[in-house]
Amino acid sequence: MRILHTSDWHIGRSFHGHSTLDALAEVLDVLVGQVRAYDVDVVMVAGDVFDSAAPSAACYPLLTRTLAALADAGARVVVTSGNHDSAARLGFQSALLRSEITVVTDPLSVGTPITIDDAHGPVHFYGIPYLEPAIVRHLWEGVELRSQAQTIGHAMELVRRDAAARGGRSVAIAHCFAAGVEATPGVEREIRQGGIDNVPLPAFDGPDYVALGHIHGRQQLSDRVRYAGAPLHYSFGEASKPRGSWLVDLDATGLAAVEWLALPVPRPLVVLRAPFDDLLSDDALEAHVDHWVRAEYTDATPQLDPMRRLQARFPWCATVAHTPAEPRRDDGLGYARRVRAARDEAEIIDAFLTHVREGEGASEAERELIREVLDSRAVTEARS
């Protein structure tokens, strides 16, 4: 049996205010083509199908078209809900879907597989929707479920019991934060604060393959426990991480092979760090004109209207940050103390510039200009 493991589509997520629906549709079309080209039997989507619990109306057609296209390509499709999904919204239409498509959102279905046969017999697919301990703990009396580790551990125990009774090969699909993974700063970390804690790797013992979702970059925790990551880049922290899915082959005895299938990146992401004038004029940066750009300029002082000026060269510049090459010089004096220590108006102005320009006071040219202005004012006042 040949299986494709994907996850974290996040339909409806924006990228710094820009819609990603068209880009995601383009990538998912390629994924459907891979399913057809590689004769994939089963596609697993391991949670976070939507980006929010209340996706906009424009999100549903993309999901419907993609699921139908996967089925038309000859695959059975198994979808589970993630922590970003509303299980009710994702699952409400499951009864109306084609028989080739199964959406797992009911916690009480954990331990009951979707069984699909191949030439070697049955393969049992155990979908585990995202299980928030505070919400599901009442469903299993006598079981302490106060953490993700306990909750996923209990779910996997239900899977192991059922798989042992049925015999044959098995695959589990879950959405969680497994211990030992490399998170993307500002992405999974912020999600984790919503209640997802670490699940130890031994919790996933048993199945021939475990398809995990939630981490946006591909991860291999063991030969048979993996994250596929998201099909699009949703933050600059993910820029260096490839996009794609895992192609999993099962033979008569279990896991036979796993191969990475890369997906295209519609618009690459790049972080450019240089002095502001270099960002605007360096010919070496011309290759990034059509990329998503995070610009970090290293000048000692902030620039005027940097986003507008940078977008004149990089139309897809999404963020600008002032990150001085040298750290601010701290003389231990606050602004008020600098002002009190000033002996004349020129030093007061210099104290102000030092305060607002990351410790850089007036240059020699600026001091000359300040002296001219102050002298001019003194002459005007003397004549009045």
CSV table of C-alpha atoms in Angstrom, one decimal, residues 16 24 36 44 49 55 80 140 151 173 177 181 184 189 216 252 269 271 305 368 377:
chain,number,residue,atom,x,y,z
A,16,HIS,CA,1.4,39.6,6.7
A,24,LEU,CA,-2.2,27.1,-1.5
A,36,ARG,CA,-1.9,10.4,-9.4
A,44,MET,CA,-3.7,11.2,5.3
A,49,VAL,CA,-7.0,21.7,7.7
A,55,PRO,CA,-13.0,29.9,8.4
A,80,THR,CA,-8.3,14.5,11.1
A,140,TRP,CA,-13.2,8.5,29.6
A,151,THR,CA,-4.4,12.3,26.6
A,173,ILE,CA,-2.7,9.9,12.6
A,177,PHE,CA,3.6,18.5,19.9
A,181,VAL,CA,11.0,18.2,17.7
A,184,THR,CA,9.8,27.2,14.4
A,189,ARG,CA,5.7,28.1,20.0
A,216,HIS,CA,5.3,23.2,10.2
A,252,ALA,CA,3.1,-7.5,3.8
A,269,LEU,CA,10.9,33.8,1.5
A,271,VAL,CA,15.6,37.7,5.1
A,305,ASP,CA,9.4,55.7,5.8
A,368,GLU,CA,27.7,72.6,13.0
A,377,ARG,CA,18.0,82.3,16.8
